[in-house]
Amino acid sequence: VLNSLFIITFAPLVSRLWESKYNPSATMKNAFGMILLGIGFAALAYGSSSIPSGAKFASVSMIWLILAYFFHTMGELFISPVGLSYVSKLVPGRMIGIMFGIWYLAIAIGNKIAGTMGGQIDKITAQYSMSTFFLIFTLIPIALGLLIMLLNPMIKRLMHGVH
């Protein structure tokens, strides 16, 4: 419910932002989206920091989950529509259908990998803490977002003027 609520609430605001003078390139939108995703996991890492290693049951404030949903949804709003738009802009017309299929296949593969990684939670929390588990997923997307920002000039050249 929260994801849907946040999408309905914030999609028009994000869309309006893209129509204003504050419209970053698609590459930067992707980078910001990854950083927002990492911030969502940072909320979970901080919220779970009081859970001891190996704990089978714990209680934490719901605010951390709400914040995670918020930042994950905002990251999704920065990545998903922009990615779909740029698939249609950058791909030759005869290949658009196949590339949209590959886009969704990549999402499916990512979901499978996410499920596999999530299945490691018991191993990681037995040795470390729940916070460490979420910290892994904080650092990876933030690092990826920063890497995308660094590679932005090169990626812009490869996009042949498509903005």
PDB file of C-alpha atoms in Angstrom:
ATOM      1  CA  VAL A   1       0.000   0.000   0.000  1.00  0.00           C
ATOM      2  CA  LEU A   2       2.786   2.443   0.876  1.00  0.00           C
ATOM      3  CA  ASN A   3       4.567   1.969  -2.444  1.00  0.00           C
ATOM      4  CA  SER A   4       1.359   2.684  -4.371  1.00  0.00           C
ATOM      5  CA  LEU A   5       0.537   5.666  -2.166  1.00  0.00           C
ATOM      6  CA  PHE A   6       4.006   7.145  -2.609  1.00  0.00           C
ATOM      7  CA  ILE A   7       3.926   6.586  -6.398  1.00  0.00           C
ATOM      8  CA  ILE A   8       0.514   8.241  -6.753  1.00  0.00           C
ATOM      9  CA  THR A   9       1.562  11.106  -4.485  1.00  0.00           C
ATOM     10  CA  PHE A  10       5.058  11.818  -5.764  1.00  0.00           C
ATOM     11  CA  ALA A  11       4.991  10.835  -9.470  1.00  0.00           C
ATOM     12  CA  PRO A  12       3.356  14.144 -10.485  1.00  0.00           C
ATOM     13  CA  LEU A  13       5.923  16.091  -8.441  1.00  0.00           C
ATOM     14  CA  VAL A  14       8.857  14.212  -9.959  1.00  0.00           C
ATOM     15  CA  SER A  15       7.342  14.642 -13.429  1.00  0.00           C
ATOM     16  CA  ARG A  16       6.978  18.369 -12.838  1.00  0.00           C
ATOM     17  CA  LEU A  17      10.597  18.503 -11.689  1.00  0.00           C
ATOM     18  CA  TRP A  18      11.713  16.907 -14.974  1.00  0.00           C
ATOM     19  CA  GLU A  19       9.710  19.502 -16.920  1.00  0.00           C
ATOM     20  CA  SER A  20      11.371  22.413 -15.113  1.00  0.00           C
ATOM     21  CA  LYS A  21      14.832  23.884 -15.511  1.00  0.00           C
ATOM     22  CA  TYR A  22      16.050  21.278 -12.980  1.00  0.00           C
ATOM     23  CA  ASN A  23      15.918  18.439 -15.498  1.00  0.00           C
ATOM     24  CA  PRO A  24      19.123  16.391 -15.162  1.00  0.00           C
ATOM     25  CA  SER A  25      20.257  13.991 -17.862  1.00  0.00           C
ATOM     26  CA  ALA A  26      18.936  10.427 -17.877  1.00  0.00           C
ATOM     27  CA  THR A  27      22.282   9.226 -16.573  1.00  0.00           C
ATOM     28  CA  MET A  28      22.122  11.565 -13.595  1.00  0.00           C
ATOM     29  CA  LYS A  29      18.509  10.573 -12.899  1.00  0.00           C
ATOM     30  CA  ASN A  30      19.651   6.958 -12.815  1.00  0.00           C
ATOM     31  CA  ALA A  31      22.512   7.855 -10.462  1.00  0.00           C
ATOM     32  CA  PHE A  32      20.189   9.801  -8.144  1.00  0.00           C
ATOM     33  CA  GLY A  33      17.755   6.879  -8.186  1.00  0.00           C
ATOM     34  CA  MET A  34      20.469   4.459  -7.090  1.00  0.00           C
ATOM     35  CA  ILE A  35      21.554   6.795  -4.304  1.00  0.00           C
ATOM     36  CA  LEU A  36      17.939   7.125  -3.114  1.00  0.00           C
ATOM     37  CA  LEU A  37      17.699   3.330  -3.081  1.00  0.00           C
ATOM     38  CA  GLY A  38      20.826   3.186  -0.927  1.00  0.00           C
ATOM     39  CA  ILE A  39      19.386   5.784   1.454  1.00  0.00           C
ATOM     40  CA  GLY A  40      16.305   3.578   1.849  1.00  0.00           C
ATOM     41  CA  PHE A  41      18.490   0.669   2.871  1.00  0.00           C
ATOM     42  CA  ALA A  42      20.429   3.014   5.189  1.00  0.00           C
ATOM     43  CA  ALA A  43      17.159   3.684   7.027  1.00  0.00           C
ATOM     44  CA  LEU A  44      16.718  -0.073   7.471  1.00  0.00           C
ATOM     45  CA  ALA A  45      20.352  -0.468   8.576  1.00  0.00           C
ATOM     46  CA  TYR A  46      19.980   2.269  11.174  1.00  0.00           C
ATOM     47  CA  GLY A  47      16.576   1.056  12.300  1.00  0.00           C
ATOM     48  CA  SER A  48      17.862  -2.469  12.817  1.00  0.00           C
ATOM     49  CA  SER A  49      21.056  -1.396  14.597  1.00  0.00           C
ATOM     50  CA  SER A  50      19.570  -2.212  18.001  1.00  0.00           C
ATOM     51  CA  ILE A  51      18.851  -5.831  17.017  1.00  0.00           C
ATOM     52  CA  PRO A  52      21.569  -8.108  18.441  1.00  0.00           C
ATOM     53  CA  SER A  53      23.399 -10.624  16.232  1.00  0.00           C
ATOM     54  CA  GLY A  54      21.585 -13.924  15.879  1.00  0.00           C
ATOM     55  CA  ALA A  55      18.292 -12.593  17.258  1.00  0.00           C
ATOM     56  CA  LYS A  56      15.279 -14.622  16.114  1.00  0.00           C
ATOM     57  CA  PHE A  57      12.698 -11.976  17.080  1.00  0.00           C
ATOM     58  CA  ALA A  58      12.971  -8.213  17.412  1.00  0.00           C
ATOM     59  CA  SER A  59      10.843  -5.113  17.512  1.00  0.00           C
ATOM     60  CA  VAL A  60      11.726  -1.839  15.802  1.00  0.00           C
ATOM     61  CA  SER A  61       9.830   1.327  14.977  1.00  0.00           C
ATOM     62  CA  MET A  62       7.710   1.283  11.817  1.00  0.00           C
ATOM     63  CA  ILE A  63       9.152   4.644  10.791  1.00  0.00           C
ATOM     64  CA  TRP A  64      12.249   2.878   9.422  1.00  0.00           C
ATOM     65  CA  LEU A  65      10.170   0.716   7.112  1.00  0.00           C
ATOM     66  CA  ILE A  66       8.104   3.721   6.016  1.00  0.00           C
ATOM     67  CA  LEU A  67      11.287   5.690   5.270  1.00  0.00           C
ATOM     68  CA  ALA A  68      12.719   2.734   3.348  1.00  0.00           C
ATOM     69  CA  TYR A  69       9.557   2.474   1.242  1.00  0.00           C
ATOM     70  CA  PHE A  70       9.638   6.221   0.625  1.00  0.00           C
ATOM     71  CA  PHE A  71      13.247   6.308  -0.574  1.00  0.00           C
ATOM     72  CA  HIS A  72      12.902   3.092  -2.583  1.00  0.00           C
ATOM     73  CA  THR A  73       9.806   4.467  -4.302  1.00  0.00           C
ATOM     74  CA  MET A  74      11.518   7.771  -5.031  1.00  0.00           C
ATOM     75  CA  GLY A  75      14.472   5.854  -6.471  1.00  0.00           C
ATOM     76  CA  GLU A  76      12.050   3.857  -8.609  1.00  0.00           C
ATOM     77  CA  LEU A  77      10.480   7.093  -9.886  1.00  0.00           C
ATOM     78  CA  PHE A  78      13.930   8.318 -10.910  1.00  0.00           C
ATOM     79  CA  ILE A  79      14.931   5.078 -12.674  1.00  0.00           C
ATOM     80  CA  SER A  80      12.003   3.143 -14.116  1.00  0.00           C
ATOM     81  CA  PRO A  81      10.144   5.666 -16.307  1.00  0.00           C
ATOM     82  CA  VAL A  82      13.397   7.238 -17.450  1.00  0.00           C
ATOM     83  CA  GLY A  83      14.848   3.845 -18.370  1.00  0.00           C
ATOM     84  CA  LEU A  84      11.793   2.884 -20.386  1.00  0.00           C
ATOM     85  CA  SER A  85      11.801   6.245 -22.145  1.00  0.00           C
ATOM     86  CA  TYR A  86      15.443   5.961 -23.097  1.00  0.00           C
ATOM     87  CA  VAL A  87      15.067   2.409 -24.367  1.00  0.00           C
ATOM     88  CA  SER A  88      12.590   3.781 -26.901  1.00  0.00           C
ATOM     89  CA  LYS A  89      14.806   6.799 -27.733  1.00  0.00           C
ATOM     90  CA  LEU A  90      18.175   5.081 -28.086  1.00  0.00           C
ATOM     91  CA  VAL A  91      17.217   1.817 -29.785  1.00  0.00           C
ATOM     92  CA  PRO A  92      16.657   1.547 -33.550  1.00  0.00           C
ATOM     93  CA  GLY A  93      12.944   1.312 -34.384  1.00  0.00           C
ATOM     94  CA  ARG A  94      13.098  -2.276 -35.588  1.00  0.00           C
ATOM     95  CA  MET A  95      14.541  -3.424 -32.233  1.00  0.00           C
ATOM     96  CA  ILE A  96      12.316  -1.556 -29.760  1.00  0.00           C
ATOM     97  CA  GLY A  97      10.113  -4.560 -28.971  1.00  0.00           C
ATOM     98  CA  ILE A  98      13.029  -6.880 -28.274  1.00  0.00           C
ATOM     99  CA  MET A  99      14.817  -4.272 -26.162  1.00  0.00           C
ATOM    100  CA  PHE A 100      11.729  -3.688 -24.021  1.00  0.00           C
ATOM    101  CA  GLY A 101      11.651  -7.448 -23.532  1.00  0.00           C
ATOM    102  CA  ILE A 102      15.318  -7.389 -22.504  1.00  0.00           C
ATOM    103  CA  TRP A 103      14.573  -4.489 -20.116  1.00  0.00           C
ATOM    104  CA  TYR A 104      11.915  -6.552 -18.350  1.00  0.00           C
ATOM    105  CA  LEU A 105      14.093  -9.676 -18.473  1.00  0.00           C
ATOM    106  CA  ALA A 106      16.831  -7.700 -16.694  1.00  0.00           C
ATOM    107  CA  ILE A 107      14.287  -6.720 -14.030  1.00  0.00           C
ATOM    108  CA  ALA A 108      13.269 -10.379 -13.640  1.00  0.00           C
ATOM    109  CA  ILE A 109      16.903 -11.450 -13.292  1.00  0.00           C
ATOM    110  CA  GLY A 110      17.451  -8.679 -10.739  1.00  0.00           C
ATOM    111  CA  ASN A 111      14.440  -9.873  -8.754  1.00  0.00           C
ATOM    112  CA  LYS A 112      15.806 -13.434  -8.782  1.00  0.00           C
ATOM    113  CA  ILE A 113      19.202 -12.227  -7.576  1.00  0.00           C
ATOM    114  CA  ALA A 114      17.496 -10.106  -4.891  1.00  0.00           C
ATOM    115  CA  GLY A 115      15.618 -13.178  -3.665  1.00  0.00           C
ATOM    116  CA  THR A 116      18.826 -15.193  -3.569  1.00  0.00           C
ATOM    117  CA  MET A 117      20.647 -12.431  -1.687  1.00  0.00           C
ATOM    118  CA  GLY A 118      17.720 -12.043   0.700  1.00  0.00           C
ATOM    119  CA  GLY A 119      17.969 -15.768   1.369  1.00  0.00           C
ATOM    120  CA  GLN A 120      21.432 -15.143   2.829  1.00  0.00           C
ATOM    121  CA  ILE A 121      20.009 -13.089   5.687  1.00  0.00           C
ATOM    122  CA  ASP A 122      20.164 -15.959   8.190  1.00  0.00           C
ATOM    123  CA  LYS A 123      23.834 -16.661   7.435  1.00  0.00           C
ATOM    124  CA  ILE A 124      24.835 -13.006   7.661  1.00  0.00           C
ATOM    125  CA  THR A 125      22.796 -12.181  10.769  1.00  0.00           C
ATOM    126  CA  ALA A 126      24.065 -15.293  12.569  1.00  0.00           C
ATOM    127  CA  GLN A 127      27.633 -14.044  12.250  1.00  0.00           C
ATOM    128  CA  TYR A 128      27.101 -10.294  12.079  1.00  0.00           C
ATOM    129  CA  SER A 129      23.994  -8.203  12.651  1.00  0.00           C
ATOM    130  CA  MET A 130      20.823  -7.364  10.777  1.00  0.00           C
ATOM    131  CA  SER A 131      22.220  -3.865  10.417  1.00  0.00           C
ATOM    132  CA  THR A 132      25.282  -5.255   8.609  1.00  0.00           C
ATOM    133  CA  PHE A 133      23.002  -7.100   6.195  1.00  0.00           C
ATOM    134  CA  PHE A 134      21.199  -3.874   5.275  1.00  0.00           C
ATOM    135  CA  LEU A 135      24.455  -1.907   5.246  1.00  0.00           C
ATOM    136  CA  ILE A 136      25.684  -4.110   2.387  1.00  0.00           C
ATOM    137  CA  PHE A 137      22.646  -3.020   0.371  1.00  0.00           C
ATOM    138  CA  THR A 138      23.238   0.580   1.402  1.00  0.00           C
ATOM    139  CA  LEU A 139      26.795   0.773   0.145  1.00  0.00           C
ATOM    140  CA  ILE A 140      26.391  -1.050  -3.178  1.00  0.00           C
ATOM    141  CA  PRO A 141      23.726   1.219  -4.767  1.00  0.00           C
ATOM    142  CA  ILE A 142      25.286   4.399  -3.377  1.00  0.00           C
ATOM    143  CA  ALA A 143      28.684   3.382  -4.788  1.00  0.00           C
ATOM    144  CA  LEU A 144      27.034   2.496  -8.097  1.00  0.00           C
ATOM    145  CA  GLY A 145      25.228   5.860  -8.159  1.00  0.00           C
ATOM    146  CA  LEU A 146      28.497   7.706  -7.559  1.00  0.00           C
ATOM    147  CA  LEU A 147      30.219   5.631 -10.255  1.00  0.00           C
ATOM    148  CA  ILE A 148      27.439   6.487 -12.713  1.00  0.00           C
ATOM    149  CA  MET A 149      27.920  10.182 -11.863  1.00  0.00           C
ATOM    150  CA  LEU A 150      31.648   9.880 -12.558  1.00  0.00           C
ATOM    151  CA  LEU A 151      30.988   8.121 -15.867  1.00  0.00           C
ATOM    152  CA  ASN A 152      28.293  10.629 -16.882  1.00  0.00           C
ATOM    153  CA  PRO A 153      30.418  12.540 -19.451  1.00  0.00           C
ATOM    154  CA  MET A 154      31.413   9.325 -21.229  1.00  0.00           C
ATOM    155  CA  ILE A 155      27.851   7.960 -21.165  1.00  0.00           C
ATOM    156  CA  LYS A 156      26.528  11.261 -22.588  1.00  0.00           C
ATOM    157  CA  ARG A 157      28.914  10.934 -25.542  1.00  0.00           C
ATOM    158  CA  LEU A 158      27.717   7.374 -26.161  1.00  0.00           C
ATOM    159  CA  MET A 159      24.091   8.569 -26.227  1.00  0.00           C
ATOM    160  CA  HIS A 160      24.767  10.646 -29.387  1.00  0.00           C
ATOM    161  CA  GLY A 161      22.938  13.764 -28.235  1.00  0.00           C
ATOM    162  CA  VAL A 162      19.759  12.095 -26.967  1.00  0.00           C
ATOM    163  CA  HIS A 163      18.664  13.984 -23.852  1.00  0.00           C
TER     164      HIS A 163
END
